[in-house]
Amino acid sequence: MIPRHAVMTALALALGACDQSREGTLEIAVMGNSSALKESGQRLSPAAQLLRSATHEGLVSFDERGRVVPALADRWIVTDNGQSYIFRLRDGTWPDGKRITADAAAAALRKTIAGLKGRALGLDLAAIDEVRVMADRVIEIDLSAPVPELLILLAQPEMALLWQGKGTGPMAKGQDGEGASIFTLIPPEQRGLPKQPDFARRARKLALTFASPDKAVALFNDGYADVLLGGRIDTLPLAGSIGLTRGNVQLDPVIGLFGLMIDSTQGFLGASANREALAMAIDREAVIGRFNIGGWQGTTRVVSPDVEDDLGTIGERWQGMSVEQRQNQAAGRVAAWKGAGKAIPTLNIAMPAGPGSGRVFDQLQSDFARIGLSIRRVGERDRADLRLVDIAARYGRATWFLNQLSCTVQKAVCSPVGDERVAEARKSIDPAARAALLAEAEAEITAANGFIPIARPLRWSMVRSGTSGFAANPWGWHPLPPMAWLPR
């Protein structure tokens, strides 16, 4: 085995050479595989989403704070009833130099929406009735009912519009002599936009290094990266308890789904009451306690109480029961199953690699053992009975959560009745009626016990003091273009 100090010395020498050739470049370490550079289509890894949003634009995009900003559309208006969005396209060009027109942009948008059919994001956009061309540079999106989060949805990386398979920027991807991925802002005049006198002075290159989580953290800690992106719960222990208080580690205030998805309905897991037994057995406070993160809270709800359209009529489950009482009741269901002569084999739980996943597994193993179940950890791509999911919400409404758990997306366990209520809510133009229908849907989907919530997700990054273009935000999303601009 090669000594660690020898590896780090070689790494330092290699990166030192890169630093000499990339003076003034912002060095970014990304947790992920360099294969993200070759991903295409609309099923993208988090690293590929980051790259897509840098080199491909939709009608709108995000700034560093997660706010919607102009992209291909330089302005827009929303009608009083919220069922029509009118976008005026910028006076620019496609990658081949042809002028951007509403006809081409609308066709690209229709194709993008069609490609999302069968996915949760496609359900989020299901209220779009028509994409119409109103004038040479004006597009109108007509909705069957108001979609307050439409601009946020249109800013997603998957909503980028392609022209002959290419994106419009705002960045171009290349490589330097050392093989690093270099992202550079495209001069405005090359995109058919007015020239900016201070462009050369303000624009800086970004050098992205894709690495395993431990190597990415080492790059930051050893001074070879100014920004580290891609942190999740599975890698959180790599940040270190000192880093969390030192100021370099940034936690995003995200909401979303973090828990166990039922992937098999064979045997014991075929009954909703038995799946509920697993949910009752988990000591959520103990799971959180293994990470020592202040303000992180467990939950038994499939929808975050922080969403705008939560009526507050559905609370946490099993209120008034202690963990011990819940586990005793769950143990009774397991004992009854076994008492009927039915075996329960060891359950496989698919999890991503990483020390954080290990901490979660250890607590689950302890909790499930208390009710008479044994579990085994397998790889996140392996076939399993249960799967640990960790997804940050794309927008802050109940529909995001319920669409993630719909029968369209989750094949093993779902609630057709819950989906019907969501579909009814999607058509409702009365906010109160819509919220009531979504509450009914949550109740139905919760009762199916196809997803076992544990807590809200965590997203973390490491950022060197004084780095511009980065900010914690509610989506856990850190686009590259803002980091490529130096302050005025």
Short mmCIF file of N, CA and C in Angstrom, two decimals, residues 102-219:
data_model
loop_
_atom_site.label_atom_id
_atom_site.label_comp_id
_atom_site.label_asym_id
_atom_site.label_seq_id
_atom_site.Cartn_x
_atom_site.Cartn_y
_atom_site.Cartn_z
N ALA A 102 -39.10 33.13 -31.29
CA ALA A 102 -40.12 32.48 -30.46
C ALA A 102 -40.52 31.13 -31.04
N ASP A 103 -40.57 31.02 -32.35
CA ASP A 103 -40.94 29.74 -32.98
C ASP A 103 -39.98 28.63 -32.56
N ALA A 104 -38.67 28.89 -32.66
CA ALA A 104 -37.69 27.87 -32.32
C ALA A 104 -37.68 27.59 -30.82
N ALA A 105 -37.78 28.63 -30.01
CA ALA A 105 -37.76 28.45 -28.56
C ALA A 105 -38.99 27.69 -28.09
N ALA A 106 -40.15 28.01 -28.64
CA ALA A 106 -41.37 27.31 -28.25
C ALA A 106 -41.31 25.84 -28.63
N ALA A 107 -40.78 25.55 -29.81
CA ALA A 107 -40.65 24.15 -30.23
C ALA A 107 -39.71 23.39 -29.31
N ALA A 108 -38.61 24.03 -28.92
CA ALA A 108 -37.67 23.40 -28.01
C ALA A 108 -38.30 23.17 -26.64
N LEU A 109 -39.10 24.12 -26.18
CA LEU A 109 -39.75 23.99 -24.88
C LEU A 109 -40.78 22.86 -24.90
N ARG A 110 -41.56 22.78 -25.97
CA ARG A 110 -42.54 21.68 -26.08
C ARG A 110 -41.84 20.32 -26.07
N LYS A 111 -40.73 20.22 -26.78
CA LYS A 111 -39.98 18.97 -26.83
C LYS A 111 -39.42 18.61 -25.46
N THR A 112 -38.93 19.61 -24.73
CA THR A 112 -38.38 19.38 -23.40
C THR A 112 -39.47 18.88 -22.46
N ILE A 113 -40.63 19.52 -22.49
CA ILE A 113 -41.74 19.11 -21.61
C ILE A 113 -42.19 17.70 -21.94
N ALA A 114 -42.28 17.36 -23.22
CA ALA A 114 -42.70 16.02 -23.63
C ALA A 114 -41.72 14.96 -23.14
N GLY A 115 -40.44 15.32 -23.11
CA GLY A 115 -39.42 14.36 -22.67
C GLY A 115 -39.45 14.06 -21.20
N LEU A 116 -40.20 14.84 -20.43
CA LEU A 116 -40.29 14.63 -18.98
C LEU A 116 -41.48 13.77 -18.59
N LYS A 117 -42.23 13.28 -19.54
CA LYS A 117 -43.40 12.46 -19.24
C LYS A 117 -42.98 11.22 -18.45
N GLY A 118 -43.74 10.92 -17.40
CA GLY A 118 -43.43 9.76 -16.57
C GLY A 118 -42.48 10.05 -15.43
N ARG A 119 -42.05 11.30 -15.31
CA ARG A 119 -41.16 11.68 -14.22
C ARG A 119 -41.87 12.67 -13.31
N ALA A 120 -41.35 12.81 -12.10
CA ALA A 120 -41.97 13.72 -11.14
C ALA A 120 -41.98 15.15 -11.66
N LEU A 121 -40.90 15.57 -12.33
CA LEU A 121 -40.86 16.92 -12.88
C LEU A 121 -41.91 17.10 -13.96
N GLY A 122 -42.20 16.04 -14.70
CA GLY A 122 -43.27 16.10 -15.69
C GLY A 122 -44.62 16.33 -15.03
N LEU A 123 -44.85 15.70 -13.86
CA LEU A 123 -46.09 15.92 -13.12
C LEU A 123 -46.16 17.35 -12.59
N ASP A 124 -45.01 17.88 -12.17
CA ASP A 124 -44.97 19.26 -11.69
C ASP A 124 -45.42 20.24 -12.77
N LEU A 125 -45.16 19.86 -14.03
CA LEU A 125 -45.48 20.73 -15.16
C LEU A 125 -46.79 20.36 -15.85
N ALA A 126 -47.54 19.42 -15.26
CA ALA A 126 -48.72 18.87 -15.94
C ALA A 126 -49.81 19.90 -16.18
N ALA A 127 -49.82 21.00 -15.45
CA ALA A 127 -50.86 22.02 -15.63
C ALA A 127 -50.61 22.89 -16.86
N ILE A 128 -49.49 22.70 -17.55
CA ILE A 128 -49.23 23.48 -18.76
C ILE A 128 -50.15 22.96 -19.87
N ASP A 129 -51.03 23.82 -20.35
CA ASP A 129 -51.97 23.46 -21.41
C ASP A 129 -51.37 23.64 -22.79
N GLU A 130 -50.67 24.76 -22.95
CA GLU A 130 -50.19 25.10 -24.28
C GLU A 130 -49.02 26.06 -24.20
N VAL A 131 -48.08 25.89 -25.11
CA VAL A 131 -46.99 26.84 -25.30
C VAL A 131 -47.24 27.51 -26.66
N ARG A 132 -47.55 28.80 -26.63
CA ARG A 132 -47.95 29.49 -27.85
C ARG A 132 -46.96 30.58 -28.23
N VAL A 133 -46.83 30.78 -29.53
CA VAL A 133 -46.03 31.88 -30.06
C VAL A 133 -46.96 33.06 -30.27
N MET A 134 -46.64 34.18 -29.64
CA MET A 134 -47.48 35.38 -29.76
C MET A 134 -46.90 36.40 -30.73
N ALA A 135 -45.58 36.43 -30.83
CA ALA A 135 -44.90 37.36 -31.72
C ALA A 135 -43.51 36.81 -32.00
N ASP A 136 -42.73 37.52 -32.77
CA ASP A 136 -41.41 37.03 -33.18
C ASP A 136 -40.52 36.64 -32.01
N ARG A 137 -40.64 37.38 -30.90
CA ARG A 137 -39.80 37.08 -29.74
C ARG A 137 -40.64 36.96 -28.46
N VAL A 138 -41.90 36.56 -28.59
CA VAL A 138 -42.79 36.47 -27.43
C VAL A 138 -43.44 35.09 -27.38
N ILE A 139 -43.33 34.45 -26.22
CA ILE A 139 -43.93 33.14 -25.97
C ILE A 139 -44.92 33.27 -24.82
N GLU A 140 -46.05 32.57 -24.94
CA GLU A 140 -47.01 32.52 -23.85
C GLU A 140 -47.20 31.08 -23.41
N ILE A 141 -47.17 30.85 -22.10
CA ILE A 141 -47.46 29.54 -21.53
C ILE A 141 -48.82 29.63 -20.84
N ASP A 142 -49.78 28.85 -21.36
CA ASP A 142 -51.12 28.84 -20.80
C ASP A 142 -51.26 27.65 -19.85
N LEU A 143 -51.90 27.89 -18.70
CA LEU A 143 -52.05 26.87 -17.66
C LEU A 143 -53.52 26.56 -17.44
N SER A 144 -53.81 25.30 -17.07
CA SER A 144 -55.17 24.92 -16.74
C SER A 144 -55.58 25.43 -15.36
N ALA A 145 -54.62 25.72 -14.53
CA ALA A 145 -54.84 26.28 -13.19
C ALA A 145 -53.55 26.97 -12.77
N PRO A 146 -53.60 27.88 -11.83
CA PRO A 146 -52.38 28.58 -11.43
C PRO A 146 -51.29 27.63 -10.95
N VAL A 147 -50.06 27.93 -11.32
CA VAL A 147 -48.87 27.20 -10.86
C VAL A 147 -47.90 28.23 -10.32
N PRO A 148 -48.02 28.60 -9.03
CA PRO A 148 -47.18 29.68 -8.49
C PRO A 148 -45.69 29.42 -8.61
N GLU A 149 -45.31 28.15 -8.70
CA GLU A 149 -43.89 27.80 -8.75
C GLU A 149 -43.38 27.63 -10.19
N LEU A 150 -44.15 28.08 -11.19
CA LEU A 150 -43.77 27.81 -12.58
C LEU A 150 -42.39 28.36 -12.93
N LEU A 151 -42.07 29.58 -12.51
CA LEU A 151 -40.76 30.14 -12.84
C LEU A 151 -39.64 29.31 -12.26
N ILE A 152 -39.82 28.82 -11.03
CA ILE A 152 -38.80 27.98 -10.41
C ILE A 152 -38.63 26.69 -11.21
N LEU A 153 -39.74 26.13 -11.67
CA LEU A 153 -39.67 24.91 -12.46
C LEU A 153 -38.95 25.15 -13.79
N LEU A 154 -39.23 26.28 -14.42
CA LEU A 154 -38.60 26.59 -15.71
C LEU A 154 -37.11 26.86 -15.57
N ALA A 155 -36.66 27.14 -14.35
CA ALA A 155 -35.23 27.40 -14.12
C ALA A 155 -34.44 26.12 -13.85
N GLN A 156 -35.11 24.97 -13.78
CA GLN A 156 -34.41 23.71 -13.50
C GLN A 156 -33.47 23.34 -14.66
N PRO A 157 -32.36 22.69 -14.37
CA PRO A 157 -31.41 22.32 -15.44
C PRO A 157 -32.04 21.51 -16.56
N GLU A 158 -32.99 20.65 -16.21
CA GLU A 158 -33.63 19.81 -17.22
C GLU A 158 -34.50 20.61 -18.19
N MET A 159 -34.81 21.87 -17.82
CA MET A 159 -35.67 22.71 -18.66
C MET A 159 -34.86 23.58 -19.62
N ALA A 160 -33.58 23.30 -19.73
CA ALA A 160 -32.75 24.04 -20.71
C ALA A 160 -33.24 23.76 -22.12
N LEU A 161 -33.16 24.76 -22.97
CA LEU A 161 -33.62 24.63 -24.35
C LEU A 161 -32.42 24.41 -25.28
N LEU A 162 -32.54 23.40 -26.11
CA LEU A 162 -31.44 23.04 -27.00
C LEU A 162 -31.72 23.52 -28.42
N TRP A 163 -30.65 23.87 -29.11
CA TRP A 163 -30.72 24.20 -30.52
C TRP A 163 -29.74 23.28 -31.24
N GLN A 164 -30.30 22.34 -32.02
CA GLN A 164 -29.49 21.34 -32.72
C GLN A 164 -28.56 20.61 -31.75
N GLY A 165 -29.12 20.30 -30.56
CA GLY A 165 -28.39 19.52 -29.56
C GLY A 165 -27.42 20.31 -28.71
N LYS A 166 -27.34 21.62 -28.91
CA LYS A 166 -26.37 22.43 -28.18
C LYS A 166 -27.09 23.46 -27.31
N GLY A 167 -26.36 23.94 -26.28
CA GLY A 167 -26.89 24.96 -25.40
C GLY A 167 -26.37 26.34 -25.75
N THR A 168 -26.99 27.35 -25.16
CA THR A 168 -26.63 28.73 -25.47
C THR A 168 -25.69 29.36 -24.45
N GLY A 169 -25.15 28.57 -23.55
CA GLY A 169 -24.29 29.15 -22.52
C GLY A 169 -25.04 29.28 -21.22
N PRO A 170 -24.61 30.19 -20.35
CA PRO A 170 -23.68 31.30 -20.57
C PRO A 170 -22.20 30.94 -20.49
N MET A 171 -21.90 29.64 -20.25
CA MET A 171 -20.50 29.25 -20.14
C MET A 171 -20.15 28.22 -21.19
N ALA A 172 -18.88 28.16 -21.52
CA ALA A 172 -18.36 27.15 -22.43
C ALA A 172 -17.43 26.23 -21.65
N LYS A 173 -17.41 24.97 -22.03
CA LYS A 173 -16.58 23.98 -21.34
C LYS A 173 -15.37 23.64 -22.19
N GLY A 174 -14.23 23.54 -21.53
CA GLY A 174 -13.01 23.14 -22.20
C GLY A 174 -12.09 22.44 -21.23
N GLN A 175 -10.85 22.23 -21.64
CA GLN A 175 -9.85 21.60 -20.78
C GLN A 175 -8.55 22.37 -20.89
N ASP A 176 -7.80 22.37 -19.78
CA ASP A 176 -6.48 22.99 -19.85
C ASP A 176 -5.44 21.92 -20.13
N GLY A 177 -4.18 22.29 -20.11
CA GLY A 177 -3.12 21.36 -20.42
C GLY A 177 -2.98 20.23 -19.44
N GLU A 178 -3.52 20.41 -18.23
CA GLU A 178 -3.43 19.39 -17.20
C GLU A 178 -4.64 18.46 -17.22
N GLY A 179 -5.58 18.68 -18.14
CA GLY A 179 -6.74 17.82 -18.23
C GLY A 179 -7.90 18.22 -17.35
N ALA A 180 -7.80 19.36 -16.66
CA ALA A 180 -8.89 19.82 -15.81
C ALA A 180 -10.01 20.38 -16.68
N SER A 181 -11.23 20.33 -16.16
CA SER A 181 -12.39 20.88 -16.86
C SER A 181 -12.47 22.37 -16.56
N ILE A 182 -12.36 23.19 -17.58
CA ILE A 182 -12.36 24.64 -17.43
C ILE A 182 -13.67 25.20 -17.98
N PHE A 183 -14.35 25.99 -17.17
CA PHE A 183 -15.59 26.63 -17.60
C PHE A 183 -15.36 28.14 -17.67
N THR A 184 -15.70 28.69 -18.82
CA THR A 184 -15.43 30.10 -19.10
C THR A 184 -16.70 30.80 -19.56
N LEU A 185 -16.95 31.99 -19.05
CA LEU A 185 -18.08 32.78 -19.51
C LEU A 185 -17.88 33.17 -20.97
N ILE A 186 -18.91 32.98 -21.77
CA ILE A 186 -18.84 33.36 -23.18
C ILE A 186 -19.05 34.87 -23.30
N PRO A 187 -18.17 35.59 -23.99
CA PRO A 187 -18.37 37.04 -24.14
C PRO A 187 -19.75 37.35 -24.71
N PRO A 188 -20.43 38.34 -24.18
CA PRO A 188 -21.80 38.65 -24.61
C PRO A 188 -21.94 38.82 -26.11
N GLU A 189 -20.97 39.47 -26.75
CA GLU A 189 -21.09 39.73 -28.19
C GLU A 189 -21.09 38.44 -29.00
N GLN A 190 -20.51 37.35 -28.44
CA GLN A 190 -20.53 36.07 -29.13
C GLN A 190 -21.88 35.35 -28.98
N ARG A 191 -22.73 35.91 -28.14
CA ARG A 191 -24.06 35.34 -27.94
C ARG A 191 -25.14 36.25 -28.50
N GLY A 192 -24.71 37.21 -29.30
CA GLY A 192 -25.67 38.13 -29.91
C GLY A 192 -26.16 39.20 -28.97
N LEU A 193 -25.43 39.44 -27.89
CA LEU A 193 -25.82 40.43 -26.88
C LEU A 193 -24.89 41.64 -26.95
N PRO A 194 -25.28 42.75 -26.35
CA PRO A 194 -24.41 43.93 -26.35
C PRO A 194 -23.09 43.66 -25.63
N LYS A 195 -22.04 44.27 -26.10
CA LYS A 195 -20.73 44.10 -25.50
C LYS A 195 -20.67 44.78 -24.13
N GLN A 196 -20.01 44.12 -23.17
CA GLN A 196 -19.84 44.69 -21.84
C GLN A 196 -18.40 45.19 -21.69
N PRO A 197 -18.20 46.48 -21.49
CA PRO A 197 -16.84 47.04 -21.44
C PRO A 197 -15.96 46.40 -20.37
N ASP A 198 -16.56 45.99 -19.23
CA ASP A 198 -15.75 45.46 -18.14
C ASP A 198 -15.72 43.94 -18.10
N PHE A 199 -16.16 43.30 -19.19
CA PHE A 199 -16.27 41.85 -19.19
C PHE A 199 -14.93 41.17 -18.90
N ALA A 200 -13.88 41.55 -19.62
CA ALA A 200 -12.57 40.89 -19.47
C ALA A 200 -12.02 41.05 -18.06
N ARG A 201 -12.31 42.18 -17.43
CA ARG A 201 -11.79 42.42 -16.08
C ARG A 201 -12.56 41.63 -15.02
N ARG A 202 -13.85 41.45 -15.24
CA ARG A 202 -14.68 40.82 -14.21
C ARG A 202 -14.81 39.31 -14.35
N ALA A 203 -14.73 38.78 -15.57
CA ALA A 203 -14.94 37.35 -15.79
C ALA A 203 -13.70 36.55 -15.38
N ARG A 204 -13.91 35.48 -14.66
CA ARG A 204 -12.79 34.60 -14.31
C ARG A 204 -13.15 33.16 -14.67
N LYS A 205 -12.15 32.36 -14.90
CA LYS A 205 -12.36 30.96 -15.24
C LYS A 205 -12.64 30.14 -13.98
N LEU A 206 -13.38 29.06 -14.18
CA LEU A 206 -13.61 28.10 -13.12
C LEU A 206 -12.97 26.78 -13.52
N ALA A 207 -12.19 26.21 -12.64
CA ALA A 207 -11.57 24.91 -12.90
C ALA A 207 -12.24 23.88 -12.00
N LEU A 208 -12.91 22.90 -12.59
CA LEU A 208 -13.64 21.90 -11.82
C LEU A 208 -12.86 20.59 -11.78
N THR A 209 -12.68 20.10 -10.58
CA THR A 209 -12.07 18.79 -10.37
C THR A 209 -13.12 17.87 -9.78
N PHE A 210 -13.42 16.78 -10.48
CA PHE A 210 -14.37 15.79 -9.97
C PHE A 210 -13.59 14.75 -9.18
N ALA A 211 -14.07 14.46 -7.99
CA ALA A 211 -13.32 13.55 -7.12
C ALA A 211 -14.26 12.83 -6.18
N SER A 212 -13.79 11.73 -5.62
CA SER A 212 -14.55 11.04 -4.59
C SER A 212 -14.70 11.98 -3.40
N PRO A 213 -15.70 11.77 -2.55
CA PRO A 213 -15.92 12.70 -1.44
C PRO A 213 -14.70 12.94 -0.57
N ASP A 214 -14.00 11.88 -0.17
CA ASP A 214 -12.86 12.09 0.71
C ASP A 214 -11.73 12.87 0.02
N LYS A 215 -11.52 12.60 -1.28
CA LYS A 215 -10.49 13.34 -2.01
C LYS A 215 -10.89 14.80 -2.22
N ALA A 216 -12.18 15.01 -2.48
CA ALA A 216 -12.66 16.38 -2.68
C ALA A 216 -12.47 17.21 -1.41
N VAL A 217 -12.78 16.61 -0.26
CA VAL A 217 -12.58 17.31 1.02
C VAL A 217 -11.10 17.58 1.26
N ALA A 218 -10.27 16.61 0.90
CA ALA A 218 -8.82 16.80 1.07
C ALA A 218 -8.31 17.95 0.20
N LEU A 219 -8.85 18.08 -1.02
CA LEU A 219 -8.44 19.18 -1.88
C LEU A 219 -8.76 20.52 -1.23
#
